Tab-separated table of N, CA and C in Angstrom:
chain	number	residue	atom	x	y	z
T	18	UNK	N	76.998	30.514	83.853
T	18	UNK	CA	76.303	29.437	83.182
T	18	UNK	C	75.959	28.398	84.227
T	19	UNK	N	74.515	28.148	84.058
T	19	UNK	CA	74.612	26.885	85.213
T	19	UNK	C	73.800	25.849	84.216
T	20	UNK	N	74.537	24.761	85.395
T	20	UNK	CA	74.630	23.391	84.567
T	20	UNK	C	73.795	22.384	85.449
T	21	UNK	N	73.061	21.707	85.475
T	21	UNK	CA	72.398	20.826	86.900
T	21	UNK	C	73.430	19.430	86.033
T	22	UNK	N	73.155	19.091	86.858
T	22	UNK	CA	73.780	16.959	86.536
T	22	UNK	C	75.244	17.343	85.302
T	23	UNK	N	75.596	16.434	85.748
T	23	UNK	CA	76.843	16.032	84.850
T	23	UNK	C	76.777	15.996	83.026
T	24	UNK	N	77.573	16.478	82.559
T	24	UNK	CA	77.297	15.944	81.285
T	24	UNK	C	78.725	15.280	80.567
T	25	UNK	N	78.533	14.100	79.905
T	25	UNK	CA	79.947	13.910	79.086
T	25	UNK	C	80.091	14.055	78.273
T	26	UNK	N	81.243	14.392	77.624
T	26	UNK	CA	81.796	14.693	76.226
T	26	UNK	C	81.414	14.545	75.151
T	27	UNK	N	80.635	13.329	74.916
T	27	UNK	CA	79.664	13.072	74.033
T	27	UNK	C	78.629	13.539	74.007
T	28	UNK	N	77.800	13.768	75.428
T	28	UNK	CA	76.460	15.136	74.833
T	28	UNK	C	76.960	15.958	74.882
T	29	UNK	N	77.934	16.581	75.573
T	29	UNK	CA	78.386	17.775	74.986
T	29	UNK	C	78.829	18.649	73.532
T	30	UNK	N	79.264	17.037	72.722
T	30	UNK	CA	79.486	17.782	71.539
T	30	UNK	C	78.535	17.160	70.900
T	31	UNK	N	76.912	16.330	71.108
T	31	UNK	CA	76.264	15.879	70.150
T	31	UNK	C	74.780	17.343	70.003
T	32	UNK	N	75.087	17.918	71.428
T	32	UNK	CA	73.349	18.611	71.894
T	32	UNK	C	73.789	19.861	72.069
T	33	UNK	N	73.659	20.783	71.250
T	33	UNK	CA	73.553	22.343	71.756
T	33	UNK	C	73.449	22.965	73.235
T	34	UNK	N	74.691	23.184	73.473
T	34	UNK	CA	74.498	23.878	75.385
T	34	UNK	C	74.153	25.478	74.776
T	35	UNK	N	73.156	25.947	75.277
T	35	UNK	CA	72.521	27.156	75.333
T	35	UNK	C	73.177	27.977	76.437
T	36	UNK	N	73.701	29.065	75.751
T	36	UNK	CA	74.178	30.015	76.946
T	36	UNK	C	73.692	31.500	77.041
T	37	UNK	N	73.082	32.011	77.997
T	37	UNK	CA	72.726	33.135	78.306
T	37	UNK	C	73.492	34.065	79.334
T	38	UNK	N	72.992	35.623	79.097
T	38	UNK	CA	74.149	36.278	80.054
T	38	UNK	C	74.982	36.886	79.091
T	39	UNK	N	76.128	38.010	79.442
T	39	UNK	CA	76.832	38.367	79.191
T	39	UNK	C	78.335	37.960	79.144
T	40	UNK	N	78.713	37.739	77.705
T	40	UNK	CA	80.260	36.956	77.989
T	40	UNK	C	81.187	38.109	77.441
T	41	UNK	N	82.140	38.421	78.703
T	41	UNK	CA	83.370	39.421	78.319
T	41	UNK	C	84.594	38.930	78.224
T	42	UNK	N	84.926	39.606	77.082
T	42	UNK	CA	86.172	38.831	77.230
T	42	UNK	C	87.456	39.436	78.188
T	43	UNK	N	88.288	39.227	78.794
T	43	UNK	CA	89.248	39.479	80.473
T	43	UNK	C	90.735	39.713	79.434
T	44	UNK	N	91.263	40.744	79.852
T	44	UNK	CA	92.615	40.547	79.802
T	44	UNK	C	93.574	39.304	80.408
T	45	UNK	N	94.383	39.207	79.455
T	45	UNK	CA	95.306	38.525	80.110
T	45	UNK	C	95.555	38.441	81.602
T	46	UNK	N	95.860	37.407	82.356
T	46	UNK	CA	96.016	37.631	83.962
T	46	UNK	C	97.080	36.892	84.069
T	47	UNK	N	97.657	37.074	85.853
T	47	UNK	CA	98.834	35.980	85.744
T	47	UNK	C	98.541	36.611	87.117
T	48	UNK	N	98.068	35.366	88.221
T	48	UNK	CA	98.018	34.968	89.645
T	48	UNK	C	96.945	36.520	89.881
T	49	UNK	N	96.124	36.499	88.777
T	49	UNK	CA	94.469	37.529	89.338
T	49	UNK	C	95.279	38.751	89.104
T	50	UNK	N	96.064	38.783	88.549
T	50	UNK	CA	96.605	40.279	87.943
T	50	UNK	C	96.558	40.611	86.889
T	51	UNK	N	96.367	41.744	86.300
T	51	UNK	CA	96.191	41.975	84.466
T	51	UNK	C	97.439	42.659	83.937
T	52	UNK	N	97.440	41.845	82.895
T	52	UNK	CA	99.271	42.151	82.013
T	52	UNK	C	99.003	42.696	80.812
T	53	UNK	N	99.869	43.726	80.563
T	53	UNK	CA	99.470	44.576	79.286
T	53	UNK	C	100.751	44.132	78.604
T	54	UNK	N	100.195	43.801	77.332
T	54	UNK	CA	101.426	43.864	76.238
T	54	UNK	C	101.460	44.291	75.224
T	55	UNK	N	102.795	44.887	75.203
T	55	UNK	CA	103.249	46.532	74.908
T	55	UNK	C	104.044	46.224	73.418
T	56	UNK	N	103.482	46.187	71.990
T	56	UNK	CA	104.220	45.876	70.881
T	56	UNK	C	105.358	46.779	70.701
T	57	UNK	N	106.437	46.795	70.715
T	57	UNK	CA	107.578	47.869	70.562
T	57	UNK	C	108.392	47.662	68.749
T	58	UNK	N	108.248	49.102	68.203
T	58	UNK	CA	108.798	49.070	66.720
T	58	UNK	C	108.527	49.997	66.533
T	59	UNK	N	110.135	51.175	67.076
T	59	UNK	CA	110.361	51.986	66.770
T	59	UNK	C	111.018	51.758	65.631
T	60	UNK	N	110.653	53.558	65.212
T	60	UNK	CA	110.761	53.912	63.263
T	60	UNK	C	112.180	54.423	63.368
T	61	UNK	N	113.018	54.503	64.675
T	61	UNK	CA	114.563	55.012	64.515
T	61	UNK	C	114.718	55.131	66.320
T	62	UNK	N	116.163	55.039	66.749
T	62	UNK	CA	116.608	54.905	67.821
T	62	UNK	C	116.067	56.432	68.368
T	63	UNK	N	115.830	56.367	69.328
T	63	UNK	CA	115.724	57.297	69.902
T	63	UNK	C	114.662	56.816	71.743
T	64	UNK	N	114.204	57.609	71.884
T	64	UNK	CA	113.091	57.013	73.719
T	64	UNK	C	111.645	56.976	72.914
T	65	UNK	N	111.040	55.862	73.463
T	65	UNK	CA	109.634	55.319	73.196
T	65	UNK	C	109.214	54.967	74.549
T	66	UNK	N	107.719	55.579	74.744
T	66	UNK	CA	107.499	55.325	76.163
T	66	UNK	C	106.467	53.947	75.975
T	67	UNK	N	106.755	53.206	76.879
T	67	UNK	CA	105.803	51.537	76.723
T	67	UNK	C	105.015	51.780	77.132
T	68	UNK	N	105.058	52.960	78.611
T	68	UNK	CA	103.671	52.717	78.973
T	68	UNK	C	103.848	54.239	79.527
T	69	UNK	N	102.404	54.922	79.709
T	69	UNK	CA	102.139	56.543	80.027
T	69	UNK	C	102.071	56.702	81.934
T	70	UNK	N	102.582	57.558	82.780
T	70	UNK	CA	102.314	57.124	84.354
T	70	UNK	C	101.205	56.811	84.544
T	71	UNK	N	100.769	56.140	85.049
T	71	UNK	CA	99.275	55.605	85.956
T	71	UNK	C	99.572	56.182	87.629
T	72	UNK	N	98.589	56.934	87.550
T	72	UNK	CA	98.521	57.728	89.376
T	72	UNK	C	98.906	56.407	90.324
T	73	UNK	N	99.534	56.603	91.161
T	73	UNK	CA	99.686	56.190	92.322
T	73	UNK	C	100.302	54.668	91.904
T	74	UNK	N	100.527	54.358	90.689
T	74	UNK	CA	101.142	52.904	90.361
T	74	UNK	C	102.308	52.856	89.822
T	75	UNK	N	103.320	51.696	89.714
T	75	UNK	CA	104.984	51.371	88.862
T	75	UNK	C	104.163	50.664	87.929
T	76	UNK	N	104.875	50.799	87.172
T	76	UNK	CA	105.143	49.735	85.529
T	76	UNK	C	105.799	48.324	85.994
T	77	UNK	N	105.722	47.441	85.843
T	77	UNK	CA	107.006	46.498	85.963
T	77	UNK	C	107.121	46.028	85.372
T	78	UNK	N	108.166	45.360	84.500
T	78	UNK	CA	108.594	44.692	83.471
T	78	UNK	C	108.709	43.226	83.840
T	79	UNK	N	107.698	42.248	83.327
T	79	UNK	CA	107.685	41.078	83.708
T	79	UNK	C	108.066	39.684	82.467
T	80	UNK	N	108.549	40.179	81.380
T	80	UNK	CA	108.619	39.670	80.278
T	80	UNK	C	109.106	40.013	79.232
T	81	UNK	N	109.834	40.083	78.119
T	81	UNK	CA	109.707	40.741	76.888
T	81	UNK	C	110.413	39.714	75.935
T	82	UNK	N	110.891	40.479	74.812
T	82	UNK	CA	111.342	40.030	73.798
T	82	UNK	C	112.256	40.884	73.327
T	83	UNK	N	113.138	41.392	72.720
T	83	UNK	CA	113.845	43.026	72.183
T	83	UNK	C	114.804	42.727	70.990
T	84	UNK	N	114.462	42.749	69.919
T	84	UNK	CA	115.888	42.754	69.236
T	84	UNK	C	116.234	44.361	68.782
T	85	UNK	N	117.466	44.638	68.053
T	85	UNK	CA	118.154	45.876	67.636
T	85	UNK	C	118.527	45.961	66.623
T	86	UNK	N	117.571	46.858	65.339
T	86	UNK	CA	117.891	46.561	64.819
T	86	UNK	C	119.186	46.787	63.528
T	87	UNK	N	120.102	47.724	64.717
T	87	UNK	CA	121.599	47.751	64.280
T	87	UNK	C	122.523	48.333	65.387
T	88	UNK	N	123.784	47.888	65.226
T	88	UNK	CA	124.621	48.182	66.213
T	88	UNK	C	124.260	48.667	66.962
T	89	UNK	N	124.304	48.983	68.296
T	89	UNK	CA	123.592	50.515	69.498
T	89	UNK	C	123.448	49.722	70.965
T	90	UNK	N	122.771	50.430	71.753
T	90	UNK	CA	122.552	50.152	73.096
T	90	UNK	C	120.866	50.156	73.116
T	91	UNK	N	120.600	49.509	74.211
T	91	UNK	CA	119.345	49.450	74.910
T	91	UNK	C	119.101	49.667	76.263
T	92	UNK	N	118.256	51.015	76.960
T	92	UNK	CA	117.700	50.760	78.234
T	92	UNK	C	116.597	51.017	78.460
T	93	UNK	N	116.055	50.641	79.833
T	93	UNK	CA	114.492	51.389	80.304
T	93	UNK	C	114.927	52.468	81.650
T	94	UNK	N	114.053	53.556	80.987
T	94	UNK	CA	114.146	54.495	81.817
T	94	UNK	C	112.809	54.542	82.429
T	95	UNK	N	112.536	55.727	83.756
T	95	UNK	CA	111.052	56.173	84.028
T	95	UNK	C	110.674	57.351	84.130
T	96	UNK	N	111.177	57.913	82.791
T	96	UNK	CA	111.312	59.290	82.456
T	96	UNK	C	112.449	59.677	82.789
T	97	UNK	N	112.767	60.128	84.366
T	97	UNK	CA	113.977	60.839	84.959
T	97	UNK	C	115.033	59.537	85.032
T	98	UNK	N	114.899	58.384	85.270
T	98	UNK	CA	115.971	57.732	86.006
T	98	UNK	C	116.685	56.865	85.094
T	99	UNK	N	117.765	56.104	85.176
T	99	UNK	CA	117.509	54.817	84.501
T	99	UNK	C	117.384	53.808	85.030
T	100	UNK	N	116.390	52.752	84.747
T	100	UNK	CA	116.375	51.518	85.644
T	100	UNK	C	117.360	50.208	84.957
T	101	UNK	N	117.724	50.646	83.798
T	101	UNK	CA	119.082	49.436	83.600
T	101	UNK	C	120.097	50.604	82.978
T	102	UNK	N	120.922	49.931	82.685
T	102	UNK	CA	122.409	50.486	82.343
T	102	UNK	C	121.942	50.558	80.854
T	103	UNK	N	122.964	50.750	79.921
T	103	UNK	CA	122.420	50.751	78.129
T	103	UNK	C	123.115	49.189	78.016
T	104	UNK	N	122.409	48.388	77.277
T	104	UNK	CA	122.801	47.069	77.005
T	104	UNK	C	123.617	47.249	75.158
T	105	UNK	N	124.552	46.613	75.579
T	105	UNK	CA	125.321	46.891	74.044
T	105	UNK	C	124.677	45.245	73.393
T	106	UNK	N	124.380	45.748	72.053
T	106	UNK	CA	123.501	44.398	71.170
T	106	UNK	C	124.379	44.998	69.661
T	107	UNK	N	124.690	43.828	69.150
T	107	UNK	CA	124.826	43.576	67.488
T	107	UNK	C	123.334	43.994	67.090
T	108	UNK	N	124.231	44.075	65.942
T	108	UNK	CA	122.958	44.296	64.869
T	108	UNK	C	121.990	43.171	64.521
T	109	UNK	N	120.843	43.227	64.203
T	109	UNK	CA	119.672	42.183	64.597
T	109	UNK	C	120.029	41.071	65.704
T	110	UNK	N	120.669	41.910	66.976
T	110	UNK	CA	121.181	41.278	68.182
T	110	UNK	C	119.416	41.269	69.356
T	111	UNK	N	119.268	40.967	69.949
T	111	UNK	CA	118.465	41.047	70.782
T	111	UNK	C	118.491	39.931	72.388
T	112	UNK	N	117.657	40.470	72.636
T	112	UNK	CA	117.311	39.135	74.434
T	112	UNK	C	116.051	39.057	74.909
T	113	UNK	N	115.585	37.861	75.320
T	113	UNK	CA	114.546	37.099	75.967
T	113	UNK	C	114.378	37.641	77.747
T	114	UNK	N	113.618	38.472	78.162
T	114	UNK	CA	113.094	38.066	79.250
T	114	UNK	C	111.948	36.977	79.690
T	115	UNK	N	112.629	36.298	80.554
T	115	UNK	CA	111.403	34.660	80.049
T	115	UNK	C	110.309	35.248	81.788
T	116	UNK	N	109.061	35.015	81.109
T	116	UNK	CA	108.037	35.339	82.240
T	116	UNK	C	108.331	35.049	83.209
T	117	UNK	N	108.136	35.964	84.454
T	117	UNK	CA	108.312	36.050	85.568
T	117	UNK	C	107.917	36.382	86.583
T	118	UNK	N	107.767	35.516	88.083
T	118	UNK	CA	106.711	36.185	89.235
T	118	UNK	C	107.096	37.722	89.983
T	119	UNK	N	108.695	37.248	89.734
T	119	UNK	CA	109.819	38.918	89.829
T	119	UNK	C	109.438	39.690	88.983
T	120	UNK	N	109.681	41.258	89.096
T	120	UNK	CA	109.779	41.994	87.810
T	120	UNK	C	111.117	42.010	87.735
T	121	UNK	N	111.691	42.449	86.241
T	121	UNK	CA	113.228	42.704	85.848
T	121	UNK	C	113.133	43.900	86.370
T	122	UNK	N	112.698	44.880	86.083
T	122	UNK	CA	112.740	46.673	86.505
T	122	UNK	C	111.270	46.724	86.938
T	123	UNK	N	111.218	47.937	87.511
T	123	UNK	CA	110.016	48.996	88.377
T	123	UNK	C	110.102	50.375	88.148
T	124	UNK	N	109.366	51.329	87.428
T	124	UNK	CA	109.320	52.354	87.599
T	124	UNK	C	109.402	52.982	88.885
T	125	UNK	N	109.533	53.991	89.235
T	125	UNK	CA	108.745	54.584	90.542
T	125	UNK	C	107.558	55.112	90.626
T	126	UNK	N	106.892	55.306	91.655
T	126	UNK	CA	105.229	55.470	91.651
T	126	UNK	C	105.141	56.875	90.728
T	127	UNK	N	103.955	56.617	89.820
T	127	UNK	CA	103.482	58.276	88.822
T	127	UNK	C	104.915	58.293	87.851
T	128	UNK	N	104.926	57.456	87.484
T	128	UNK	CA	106.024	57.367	86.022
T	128	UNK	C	106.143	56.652	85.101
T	129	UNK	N	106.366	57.150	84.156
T	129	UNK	CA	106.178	56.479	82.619
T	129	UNK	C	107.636	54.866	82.401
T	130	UNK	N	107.202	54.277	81.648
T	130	UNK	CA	108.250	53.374	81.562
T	130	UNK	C	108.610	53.426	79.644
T	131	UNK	N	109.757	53.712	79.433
T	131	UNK	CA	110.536	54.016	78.463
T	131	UNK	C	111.319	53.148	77.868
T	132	UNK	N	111.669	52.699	76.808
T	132	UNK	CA	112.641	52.494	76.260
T	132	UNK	C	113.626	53.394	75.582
T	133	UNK	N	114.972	53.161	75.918
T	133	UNK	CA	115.438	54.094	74.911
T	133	UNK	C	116.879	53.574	74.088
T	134	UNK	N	116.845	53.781	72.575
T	134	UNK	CA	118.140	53.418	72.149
T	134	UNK	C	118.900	54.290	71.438
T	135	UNK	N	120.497	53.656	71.154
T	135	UNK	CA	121.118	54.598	70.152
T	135	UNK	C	121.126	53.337	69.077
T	136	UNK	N	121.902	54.107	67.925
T	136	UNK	CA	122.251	53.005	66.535
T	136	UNK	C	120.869	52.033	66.133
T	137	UNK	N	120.358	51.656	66.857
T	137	UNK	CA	119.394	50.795	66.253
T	137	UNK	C	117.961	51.009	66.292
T	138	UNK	N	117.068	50.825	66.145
T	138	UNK	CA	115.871	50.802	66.423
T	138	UNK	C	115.461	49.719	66.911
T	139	UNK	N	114.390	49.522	68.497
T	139	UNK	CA	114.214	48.491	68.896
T	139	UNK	C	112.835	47.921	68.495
T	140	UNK	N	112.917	46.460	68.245
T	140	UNK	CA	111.599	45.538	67.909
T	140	UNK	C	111.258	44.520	68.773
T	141	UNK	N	109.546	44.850	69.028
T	141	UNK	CA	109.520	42.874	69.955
T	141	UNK	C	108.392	43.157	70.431
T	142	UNK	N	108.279	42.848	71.598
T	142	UNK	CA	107.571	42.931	72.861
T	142	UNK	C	107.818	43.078	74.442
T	143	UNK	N	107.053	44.110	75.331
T	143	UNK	CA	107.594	43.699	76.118
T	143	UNK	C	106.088	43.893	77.166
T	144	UNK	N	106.160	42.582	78.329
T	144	UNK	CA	104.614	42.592	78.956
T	144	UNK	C	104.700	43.100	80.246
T	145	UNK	N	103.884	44.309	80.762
T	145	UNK	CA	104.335	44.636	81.790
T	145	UNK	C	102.910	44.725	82.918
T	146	UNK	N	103.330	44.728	83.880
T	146	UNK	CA	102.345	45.152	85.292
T	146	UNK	C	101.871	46.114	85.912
T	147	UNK	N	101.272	46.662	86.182
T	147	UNK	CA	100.900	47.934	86.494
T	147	UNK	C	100.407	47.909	87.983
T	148	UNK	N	100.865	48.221	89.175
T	148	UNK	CA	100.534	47.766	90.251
T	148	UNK	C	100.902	48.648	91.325
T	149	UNK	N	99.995	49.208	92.547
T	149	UNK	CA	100.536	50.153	93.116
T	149	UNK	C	101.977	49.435	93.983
């Protein structure tokens, strides 16, 4: 959009700004990077994959939300490995990963990123990175 001379707030909201061109709308970003977020609500405990491998890239877990929703454990795997231990949670127990320039976990390159539980079924969100 180009604009010549200044305009203030008041013509701005008294005079129609005309815009031409194509407007797309951008994924989410965080420091020119794009963040996918991954709704999680599984129908019974068991492995849910968050995200499918991407060639030559990790997953990273930069955020989430998780509750459980009964007695059980929680981890993320990357298919073969585990990247946390099983987290023991009460029932409608859960935890906050608060956004971050770190990731909490990393897949390894060409691997899926998983959740997996027993006893409960997990609910929330969790936002991750995709980055070689």
């Amino acid at each position: 959009l180009a604009v010549s001379g200044p305009l203030t707030d008041t013509q701005l909201r008294a005079t129609p700004v005309p815009v031409s061109g194509t407007v797309t709308a951008n994924p989410a970003t965080a420091a020119g990077k794009t963040l996918t977020y991954v709704s999680v609500n599984q129908s019974a405990a068991g492995a849910t994959v968050l995200a499918a491998a991407s060639v030559g890239n990790r997953h990273k877990i930069v955020s989430g939300v998780l509750v459980l929703s009964a007695l059980g454990t929680l981890k993320f795997t990357d298919g073969g490995a585990d990247l946390s231990g099983p987290m023991d949670l009460a029932a409608n127990g859960g935890f906050v990963l608060p956004a971050s320039a770190y990731p909490y976990q990393q897949t390894a390159v060409n691997s899926a990123l998983n959740v997996v539980t027993t006893g409960g079924a997990a609910r929330g969100s969790v936002v991750i990175l995709t980055e070689a």
